[in-house]
Short mmCIF file of C-alpha atoms in Angstrom, two decimals:
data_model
loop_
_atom_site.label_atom_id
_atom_site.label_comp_id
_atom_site.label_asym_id
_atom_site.label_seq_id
_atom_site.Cartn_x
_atom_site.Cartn_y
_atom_site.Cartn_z
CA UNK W 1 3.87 116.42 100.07
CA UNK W 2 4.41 112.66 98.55
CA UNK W 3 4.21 112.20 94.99
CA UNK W 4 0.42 111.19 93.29
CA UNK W 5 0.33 107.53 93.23
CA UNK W 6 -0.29 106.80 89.34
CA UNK W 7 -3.77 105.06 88.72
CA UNK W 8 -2.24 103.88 85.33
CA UNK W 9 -2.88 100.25 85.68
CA UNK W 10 0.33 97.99 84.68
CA UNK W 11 0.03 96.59 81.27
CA UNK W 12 -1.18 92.97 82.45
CA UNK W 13 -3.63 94.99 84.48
CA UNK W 14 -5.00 97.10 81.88
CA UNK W 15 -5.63 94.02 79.16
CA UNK W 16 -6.83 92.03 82.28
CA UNK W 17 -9.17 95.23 83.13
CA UNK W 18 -10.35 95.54 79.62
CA UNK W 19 -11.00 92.25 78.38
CA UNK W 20 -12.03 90.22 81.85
CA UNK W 21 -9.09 87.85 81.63
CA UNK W 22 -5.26 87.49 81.20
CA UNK W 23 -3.79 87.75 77.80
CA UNK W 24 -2.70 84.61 78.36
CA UNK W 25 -5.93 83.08 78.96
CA UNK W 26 -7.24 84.84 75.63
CA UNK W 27 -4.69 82.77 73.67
CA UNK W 28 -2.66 85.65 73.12
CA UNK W 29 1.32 86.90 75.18
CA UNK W 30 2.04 88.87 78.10
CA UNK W 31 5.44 90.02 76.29
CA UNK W 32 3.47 91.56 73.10
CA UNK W 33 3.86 90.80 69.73
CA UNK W 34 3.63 86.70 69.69
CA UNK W 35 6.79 84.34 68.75
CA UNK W 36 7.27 81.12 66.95
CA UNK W 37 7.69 79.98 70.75
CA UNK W 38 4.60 81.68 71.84
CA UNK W 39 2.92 79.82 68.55
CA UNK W 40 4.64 76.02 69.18
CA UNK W 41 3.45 76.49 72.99
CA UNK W 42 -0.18 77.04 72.27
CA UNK W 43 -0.19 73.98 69.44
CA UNK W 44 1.29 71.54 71.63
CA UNK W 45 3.95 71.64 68.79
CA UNK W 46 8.05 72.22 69.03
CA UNK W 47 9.16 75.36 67.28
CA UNK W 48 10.80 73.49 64.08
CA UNK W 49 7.41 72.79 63.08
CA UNK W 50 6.29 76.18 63.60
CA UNK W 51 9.10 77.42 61.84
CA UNK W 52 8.71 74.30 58.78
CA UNK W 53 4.82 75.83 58.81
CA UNK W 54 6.32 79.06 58.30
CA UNK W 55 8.37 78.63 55.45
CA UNK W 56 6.05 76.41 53.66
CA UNK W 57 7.91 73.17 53.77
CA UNK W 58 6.55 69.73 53.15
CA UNK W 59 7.45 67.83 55.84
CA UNK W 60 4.61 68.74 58.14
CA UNK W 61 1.41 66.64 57.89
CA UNK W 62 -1.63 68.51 57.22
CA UNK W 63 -3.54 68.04 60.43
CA UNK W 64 -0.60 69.20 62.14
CA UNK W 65 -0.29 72.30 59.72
CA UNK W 66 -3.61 73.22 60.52
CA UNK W 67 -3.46 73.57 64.37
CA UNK W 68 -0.46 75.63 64.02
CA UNK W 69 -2.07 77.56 61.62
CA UNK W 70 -5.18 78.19 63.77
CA UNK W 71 -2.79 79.09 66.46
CA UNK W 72 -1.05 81.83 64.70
CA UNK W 73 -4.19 83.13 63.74
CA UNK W 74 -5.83 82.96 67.19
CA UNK W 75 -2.22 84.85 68.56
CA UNK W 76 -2.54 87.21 65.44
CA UNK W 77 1.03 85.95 64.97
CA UNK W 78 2.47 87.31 61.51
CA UNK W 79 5.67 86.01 59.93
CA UNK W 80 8.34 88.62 59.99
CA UNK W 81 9.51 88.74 55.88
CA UNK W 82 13.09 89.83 56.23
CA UNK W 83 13.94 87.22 58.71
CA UNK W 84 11.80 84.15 57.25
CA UNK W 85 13.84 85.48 53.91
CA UNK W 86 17.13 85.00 55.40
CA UNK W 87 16.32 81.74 56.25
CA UNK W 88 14.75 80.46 53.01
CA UNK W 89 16.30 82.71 50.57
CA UNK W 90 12.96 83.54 49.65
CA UNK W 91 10.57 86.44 50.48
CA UNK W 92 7.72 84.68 49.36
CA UNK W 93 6.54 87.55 47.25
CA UNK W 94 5.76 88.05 43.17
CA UNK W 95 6.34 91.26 41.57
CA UNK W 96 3.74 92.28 38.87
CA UNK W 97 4.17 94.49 36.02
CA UNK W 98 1.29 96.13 33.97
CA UNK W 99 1.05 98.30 31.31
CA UNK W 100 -2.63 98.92 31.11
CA UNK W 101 -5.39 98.64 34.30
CA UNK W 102 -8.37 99.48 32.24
CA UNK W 103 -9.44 96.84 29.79
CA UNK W 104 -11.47 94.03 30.94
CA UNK W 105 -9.26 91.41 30.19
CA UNK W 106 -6.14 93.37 31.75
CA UNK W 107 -8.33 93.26 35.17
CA UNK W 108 -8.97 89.60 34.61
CA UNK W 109 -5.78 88.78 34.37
CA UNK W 110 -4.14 91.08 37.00
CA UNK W 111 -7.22 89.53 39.37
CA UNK W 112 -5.89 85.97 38.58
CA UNK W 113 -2.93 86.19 39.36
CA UNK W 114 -3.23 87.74 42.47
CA UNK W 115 -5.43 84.99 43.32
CA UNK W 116 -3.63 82.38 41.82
CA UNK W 117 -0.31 83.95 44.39
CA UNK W 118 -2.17 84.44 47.77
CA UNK W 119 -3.27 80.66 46.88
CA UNK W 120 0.43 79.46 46.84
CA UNK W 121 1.23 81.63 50.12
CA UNK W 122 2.64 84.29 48.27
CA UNK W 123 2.25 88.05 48.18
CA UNK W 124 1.85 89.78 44.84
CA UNK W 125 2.73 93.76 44.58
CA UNK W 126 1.03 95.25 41.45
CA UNK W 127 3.73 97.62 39.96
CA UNK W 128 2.27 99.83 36.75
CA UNK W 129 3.75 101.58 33.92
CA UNK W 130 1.72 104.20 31.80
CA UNK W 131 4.43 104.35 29.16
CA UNK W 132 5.34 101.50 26.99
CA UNK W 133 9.13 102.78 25.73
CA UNK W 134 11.95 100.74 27.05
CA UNK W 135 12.90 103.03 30.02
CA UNK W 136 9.39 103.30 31.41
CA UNK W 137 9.39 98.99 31.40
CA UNK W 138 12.59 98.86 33.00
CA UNK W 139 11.80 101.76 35.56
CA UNK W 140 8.46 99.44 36.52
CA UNK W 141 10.77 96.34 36.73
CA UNK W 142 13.45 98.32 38.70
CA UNK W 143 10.56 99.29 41.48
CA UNK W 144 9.09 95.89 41.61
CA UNK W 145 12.93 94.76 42.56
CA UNK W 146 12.85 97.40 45.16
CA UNK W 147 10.06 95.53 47.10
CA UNK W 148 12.07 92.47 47.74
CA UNK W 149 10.53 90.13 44.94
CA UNK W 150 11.15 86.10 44.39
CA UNK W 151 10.16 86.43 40.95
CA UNK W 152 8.77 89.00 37.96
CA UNK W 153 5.14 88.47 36.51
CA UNK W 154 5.37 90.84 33.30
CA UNK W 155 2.28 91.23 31.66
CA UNK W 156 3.01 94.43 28.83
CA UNK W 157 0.14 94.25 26.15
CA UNK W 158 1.46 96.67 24.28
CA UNK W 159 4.31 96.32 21.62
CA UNK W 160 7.56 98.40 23.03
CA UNK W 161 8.81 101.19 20.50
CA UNK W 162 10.35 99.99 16.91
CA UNK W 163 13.34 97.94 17.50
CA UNK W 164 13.24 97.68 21.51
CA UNK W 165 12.88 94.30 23.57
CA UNK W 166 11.90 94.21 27.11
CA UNK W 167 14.37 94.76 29.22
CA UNK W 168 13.72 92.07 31.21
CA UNK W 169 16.43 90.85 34.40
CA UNK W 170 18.79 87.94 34.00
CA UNK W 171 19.12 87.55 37.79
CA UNK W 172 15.21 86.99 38.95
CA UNK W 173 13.01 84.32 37.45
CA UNK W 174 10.55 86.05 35.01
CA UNK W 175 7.24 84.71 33.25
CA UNK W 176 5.74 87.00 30.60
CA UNK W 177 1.93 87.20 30.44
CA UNK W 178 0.12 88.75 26.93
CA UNK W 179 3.22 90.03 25.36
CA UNK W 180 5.51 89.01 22.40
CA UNK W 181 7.05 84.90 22.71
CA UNK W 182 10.20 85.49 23.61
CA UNK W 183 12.22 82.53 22.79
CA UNK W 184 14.57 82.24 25.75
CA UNK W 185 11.63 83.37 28.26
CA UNK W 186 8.91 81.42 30.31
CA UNK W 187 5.61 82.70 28.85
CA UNK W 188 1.69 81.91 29.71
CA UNK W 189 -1.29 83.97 27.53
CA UNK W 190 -4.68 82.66 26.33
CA UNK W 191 -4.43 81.37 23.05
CA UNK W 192 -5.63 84.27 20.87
CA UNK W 193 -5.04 82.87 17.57
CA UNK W 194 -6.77 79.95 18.44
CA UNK W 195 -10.28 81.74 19.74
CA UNK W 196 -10.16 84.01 16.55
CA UNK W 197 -10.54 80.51 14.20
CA UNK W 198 -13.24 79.85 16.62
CA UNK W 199 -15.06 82.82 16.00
CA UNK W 200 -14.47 82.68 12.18
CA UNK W 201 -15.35 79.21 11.88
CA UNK W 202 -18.37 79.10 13.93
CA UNK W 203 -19.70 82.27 11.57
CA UNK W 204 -18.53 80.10 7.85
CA UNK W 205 -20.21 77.10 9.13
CA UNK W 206 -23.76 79.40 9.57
CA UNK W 207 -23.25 79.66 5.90
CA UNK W 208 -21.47 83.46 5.86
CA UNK W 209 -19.76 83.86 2.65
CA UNK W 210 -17.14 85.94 4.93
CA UNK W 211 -16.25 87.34 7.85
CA UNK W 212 -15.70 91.12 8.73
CA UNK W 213 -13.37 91.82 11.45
CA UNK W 214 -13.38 94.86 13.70
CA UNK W 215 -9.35 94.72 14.77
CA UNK W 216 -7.89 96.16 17.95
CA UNK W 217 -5.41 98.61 17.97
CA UNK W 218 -1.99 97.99 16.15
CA UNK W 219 -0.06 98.73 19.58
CA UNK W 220 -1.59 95.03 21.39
CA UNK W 221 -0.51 92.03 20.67
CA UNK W 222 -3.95 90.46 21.39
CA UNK W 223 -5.26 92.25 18.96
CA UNK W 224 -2.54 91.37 16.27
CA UNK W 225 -3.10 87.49 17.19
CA UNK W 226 -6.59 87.93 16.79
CA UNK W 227 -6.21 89.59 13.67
CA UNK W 228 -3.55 86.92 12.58
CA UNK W 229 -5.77 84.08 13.50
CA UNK W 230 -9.09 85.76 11.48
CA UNK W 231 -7.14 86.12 8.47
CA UNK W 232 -5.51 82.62 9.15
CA UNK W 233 -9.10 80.84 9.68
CA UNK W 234 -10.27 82.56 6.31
CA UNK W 235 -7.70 81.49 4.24
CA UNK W 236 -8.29 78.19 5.45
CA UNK W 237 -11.30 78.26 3.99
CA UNK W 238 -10.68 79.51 0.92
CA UNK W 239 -12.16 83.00 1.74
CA UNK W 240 -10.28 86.11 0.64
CA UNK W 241 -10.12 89.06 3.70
CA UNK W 242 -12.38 91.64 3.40
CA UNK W 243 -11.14 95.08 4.31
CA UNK W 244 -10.67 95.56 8.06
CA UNK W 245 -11.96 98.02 10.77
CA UNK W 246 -9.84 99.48 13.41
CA UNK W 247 -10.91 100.15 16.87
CA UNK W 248 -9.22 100.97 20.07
CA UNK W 249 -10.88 98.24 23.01
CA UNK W 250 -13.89 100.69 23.16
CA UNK W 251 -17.78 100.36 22.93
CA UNK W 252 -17.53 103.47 20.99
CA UNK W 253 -14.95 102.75 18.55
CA UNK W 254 -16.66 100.02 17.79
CA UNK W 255 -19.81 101.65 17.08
CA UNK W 256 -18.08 103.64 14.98
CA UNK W 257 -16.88 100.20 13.02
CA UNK W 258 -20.75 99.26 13.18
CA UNK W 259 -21.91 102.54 11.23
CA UNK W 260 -19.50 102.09 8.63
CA UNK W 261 -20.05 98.14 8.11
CA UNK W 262 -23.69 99.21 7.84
CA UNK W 263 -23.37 100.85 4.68
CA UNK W 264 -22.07 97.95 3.47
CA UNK W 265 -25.15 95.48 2.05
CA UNK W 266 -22.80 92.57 1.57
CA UNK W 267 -21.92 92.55 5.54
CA UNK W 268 -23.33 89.30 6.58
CA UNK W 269 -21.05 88.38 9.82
CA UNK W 270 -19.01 90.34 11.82
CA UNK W 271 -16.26 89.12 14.44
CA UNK W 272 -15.03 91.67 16.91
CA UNK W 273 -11.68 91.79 18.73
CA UNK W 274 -13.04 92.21 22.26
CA UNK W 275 -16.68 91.96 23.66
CA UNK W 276 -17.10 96.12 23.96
CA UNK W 277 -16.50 96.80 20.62
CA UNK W 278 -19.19 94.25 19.84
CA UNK W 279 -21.62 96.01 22.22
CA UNK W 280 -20.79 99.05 20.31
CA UNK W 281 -21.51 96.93 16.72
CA UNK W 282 -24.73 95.97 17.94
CA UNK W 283 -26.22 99.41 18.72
CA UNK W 284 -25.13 101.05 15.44
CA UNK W 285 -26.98 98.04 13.32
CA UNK W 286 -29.86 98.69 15.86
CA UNK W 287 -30.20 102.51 15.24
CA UNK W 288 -30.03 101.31 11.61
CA UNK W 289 -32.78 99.06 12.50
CA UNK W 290 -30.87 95.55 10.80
CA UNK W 291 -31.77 93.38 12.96
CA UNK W 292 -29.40 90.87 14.52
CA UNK W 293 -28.73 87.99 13.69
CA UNK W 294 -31.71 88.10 11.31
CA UNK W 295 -29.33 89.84 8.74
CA UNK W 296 -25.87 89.91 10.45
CA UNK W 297 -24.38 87.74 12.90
CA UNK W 298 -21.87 89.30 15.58
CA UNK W 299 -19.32 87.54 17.67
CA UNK W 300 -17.26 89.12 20.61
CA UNK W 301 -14.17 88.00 22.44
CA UNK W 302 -13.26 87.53 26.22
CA UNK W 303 -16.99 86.72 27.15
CA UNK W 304 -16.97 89.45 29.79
CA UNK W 305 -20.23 88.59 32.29
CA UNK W 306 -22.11 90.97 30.55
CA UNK W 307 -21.86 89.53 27.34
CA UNK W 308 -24.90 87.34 28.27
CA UNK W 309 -26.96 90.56 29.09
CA UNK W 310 -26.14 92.39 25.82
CA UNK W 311 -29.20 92.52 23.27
CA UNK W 312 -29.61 89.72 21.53
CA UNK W 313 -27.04 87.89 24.09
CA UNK W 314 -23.78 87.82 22.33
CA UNK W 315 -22.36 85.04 21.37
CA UNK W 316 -18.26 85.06 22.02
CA UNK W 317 -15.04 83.84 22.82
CA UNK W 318 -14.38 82.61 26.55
CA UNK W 319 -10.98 83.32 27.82
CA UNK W 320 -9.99 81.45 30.88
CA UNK W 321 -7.93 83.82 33.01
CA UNK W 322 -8.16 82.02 35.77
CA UNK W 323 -6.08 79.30 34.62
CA UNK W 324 -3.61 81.98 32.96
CA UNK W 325 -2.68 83.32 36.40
CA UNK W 326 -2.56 80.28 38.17
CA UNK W 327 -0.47 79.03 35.19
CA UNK W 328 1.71 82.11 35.06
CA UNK W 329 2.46 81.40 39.18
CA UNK W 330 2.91 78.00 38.51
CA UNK W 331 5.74 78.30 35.67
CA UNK W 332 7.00 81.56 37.91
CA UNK W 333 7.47 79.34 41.15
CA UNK W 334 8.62 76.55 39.01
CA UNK W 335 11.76 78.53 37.60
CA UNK W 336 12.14 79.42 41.45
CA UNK W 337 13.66 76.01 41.30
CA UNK W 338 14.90 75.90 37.81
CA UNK W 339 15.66 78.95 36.59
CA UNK W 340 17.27 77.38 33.20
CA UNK W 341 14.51 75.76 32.16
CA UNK W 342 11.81 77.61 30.00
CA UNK W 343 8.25 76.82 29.91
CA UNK W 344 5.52 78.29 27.49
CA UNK W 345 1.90 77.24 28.04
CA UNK W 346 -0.96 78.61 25.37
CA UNK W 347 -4.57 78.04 27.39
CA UNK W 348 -7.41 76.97 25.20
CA UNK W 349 -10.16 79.20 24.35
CA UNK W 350 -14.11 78.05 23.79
CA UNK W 351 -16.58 79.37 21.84
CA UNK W 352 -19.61 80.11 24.22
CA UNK W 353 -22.96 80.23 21.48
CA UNK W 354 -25.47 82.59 22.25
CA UNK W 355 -28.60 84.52 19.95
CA UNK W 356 -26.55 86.86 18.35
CA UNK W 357 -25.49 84.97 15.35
CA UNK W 358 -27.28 82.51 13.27
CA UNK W 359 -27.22 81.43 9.47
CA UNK W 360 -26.73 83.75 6.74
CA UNK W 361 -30.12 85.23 5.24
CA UNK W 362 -30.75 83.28 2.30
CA UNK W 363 -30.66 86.55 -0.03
CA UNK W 364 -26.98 86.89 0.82
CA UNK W 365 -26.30 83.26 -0.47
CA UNK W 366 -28.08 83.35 -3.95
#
């Protein structure tokens, strides 16, 4: 008996059975995955300019860049990392370490970057650490190495333990985001001192005799700046601090602030560390029915979206996180080159007025 003739078709076969047409005719191989060959063939280009494409080299021109780049994505070509890093020296990735995923402005920021990197042709691996000791840092940084980084994005909010620096690698180019100036470091963060004078002089100019400040927690350095540049701005003025409130980032712990300050008949103005804890102000001098900004004026920080839906629409501190990633990328792929030279860039903050603060009642002035 002679063996079954397979009805398999032959690989050509089967694509040509399932699609209509050759694979070559589709713009794609008959050998598989597509090569920088199989990519300068259907441009109509030679393979150094594939390859110059590849690596992200000037000396292409741009119309030229495009067709090759409309042919690798027509092939589904994708450049092979370990090799294109062999060539360049470069894997054309970031490495980014976080210490906290769950307030707004750590988002933002994590968000911009990763924008700011894909931009530049870059991948960007998000590594995390829930602990903000020494060991924990360097255990984040130590995994980020792992996945065959160009460069370290380090963006730890948090102060480390008493008496402990980040551990931070002298052999990788490194560009700390939100964390302590480091004086032989690269560093990019919004300019928290400088939105907290906003805030407070925005409020004195009203006519408020003073501003109360609900703080962040100890731990942040954002919230130390803050603080630093509320008490700064008051001096300034010639306005002694009254006490402070504590929170924790929260809408609650900041109602909690509100309740207290509402006892408190000499509270005219109050300036809150983040835009939550101002959401949380606003509902505890609600329930007390003071009404806002009648009576007190409240100002928030990061001017989150919904900071223009909160009732009366809070007025607040804009943070532009875009430009802090694409910054932080910038001075990151920057050191790529010069890896002696240190850069530190503080991005402007704006006051964005709104109806939750106006000018001090008249019975808290006479």
């Amino acid at each position: 008996m002679s063996p079954q003739r397979s009805t398999r078709p032959a690989p050509d076969e089967g694509v040509e059975a399932a699609f209509g047409e050759p694979a070559e005719r589709r713009g794609g191989t008959s050998h598989g995955v597509p090569t920088q060959a199989d990519v300068a063939r259907h441009a109509g280009v030679s393979a150094q300019t594939v390859s110059r494409v590849v690596t992200g080299t000037d000396r292409v021109d741009e119309q030229t860049r495009e067709r090759v780049q409309a042919s690798m994505r027509e092939l589904g070509y994708r450049p092979n990392r370990a090799a294109r890093a062999l060539r360049s020296a470069r894997y054309r990735s970031i490495g980014v370490v976080m210490s906290d995923l769950t307030s707004y402005g750590s988002v933002r920021t994590w968000e911009a970057i990763s924008r700011a990197g894909a931009a530049s042709g870059y991948a960007v691996a998000l590594v995390p650490t829930a602990r903000f000791d020494r060991s924990a840092v360097a255990e984040a940084i130590e995994r980020a190495r792992d996945q065959a980084v160009d460069g370290l994005v380090i963006a730890i909010g948090d102060h480390l333990s008493a008496g402990e620096d980040l551990p931070l690698p002298d052999d990788l180019p490194v560009v700390v985001v939100d964390a302590s100036a480091l004086e032989d470091r690269s560093f990019v963060d919004t300019d928290q001192t400088m939105g907290a004078g906003q805030a407070v002089e925005h409020l004195l100019a009203l006519g408020h005799r003073t501003v109360h400040h609900v703080a962040g927690p100890e731990r942040s350095y954002s919230a130390v700046r803050r603080e630093q540049g509320w008490r700064t701005a008051l001096a300034r003025a010639g306005c002694a601090p009254p006490p402070l409130e504590r929170g924790d980032w929260s809408a609650q712990s900041g109602y909690d602030a509100g309740c207290r300050l509402r006892e408190r008949p000499d509270v005219t103005a109050v300036f809150a560390a983040n835009d939550q804890m101002a959401l949380g102000v606003l509902r505890a001098l609600h329930e007390a029915n003071i009404p806002v900004p009648a009576r007190v004026s409240v100002v928030g920080f990061d001017d989150m979206p919904e900071a223009a839906q909160f009732w009366p629409p809070l007025t607040s501190i804009h943070q532009e996180f875009d430009e802090v990633g694409r910054a932080a990328v910038d001075v990151l792929l920057a050191g790529l080159d010069d890896r002696e030279a240190v850069r530190r860039l503080l991005v402007p903050t704006r006051l964005v007025v709104r109806d939750s603060t106006a000018h001090a009642p008249r019975k808290a002035n006479t």
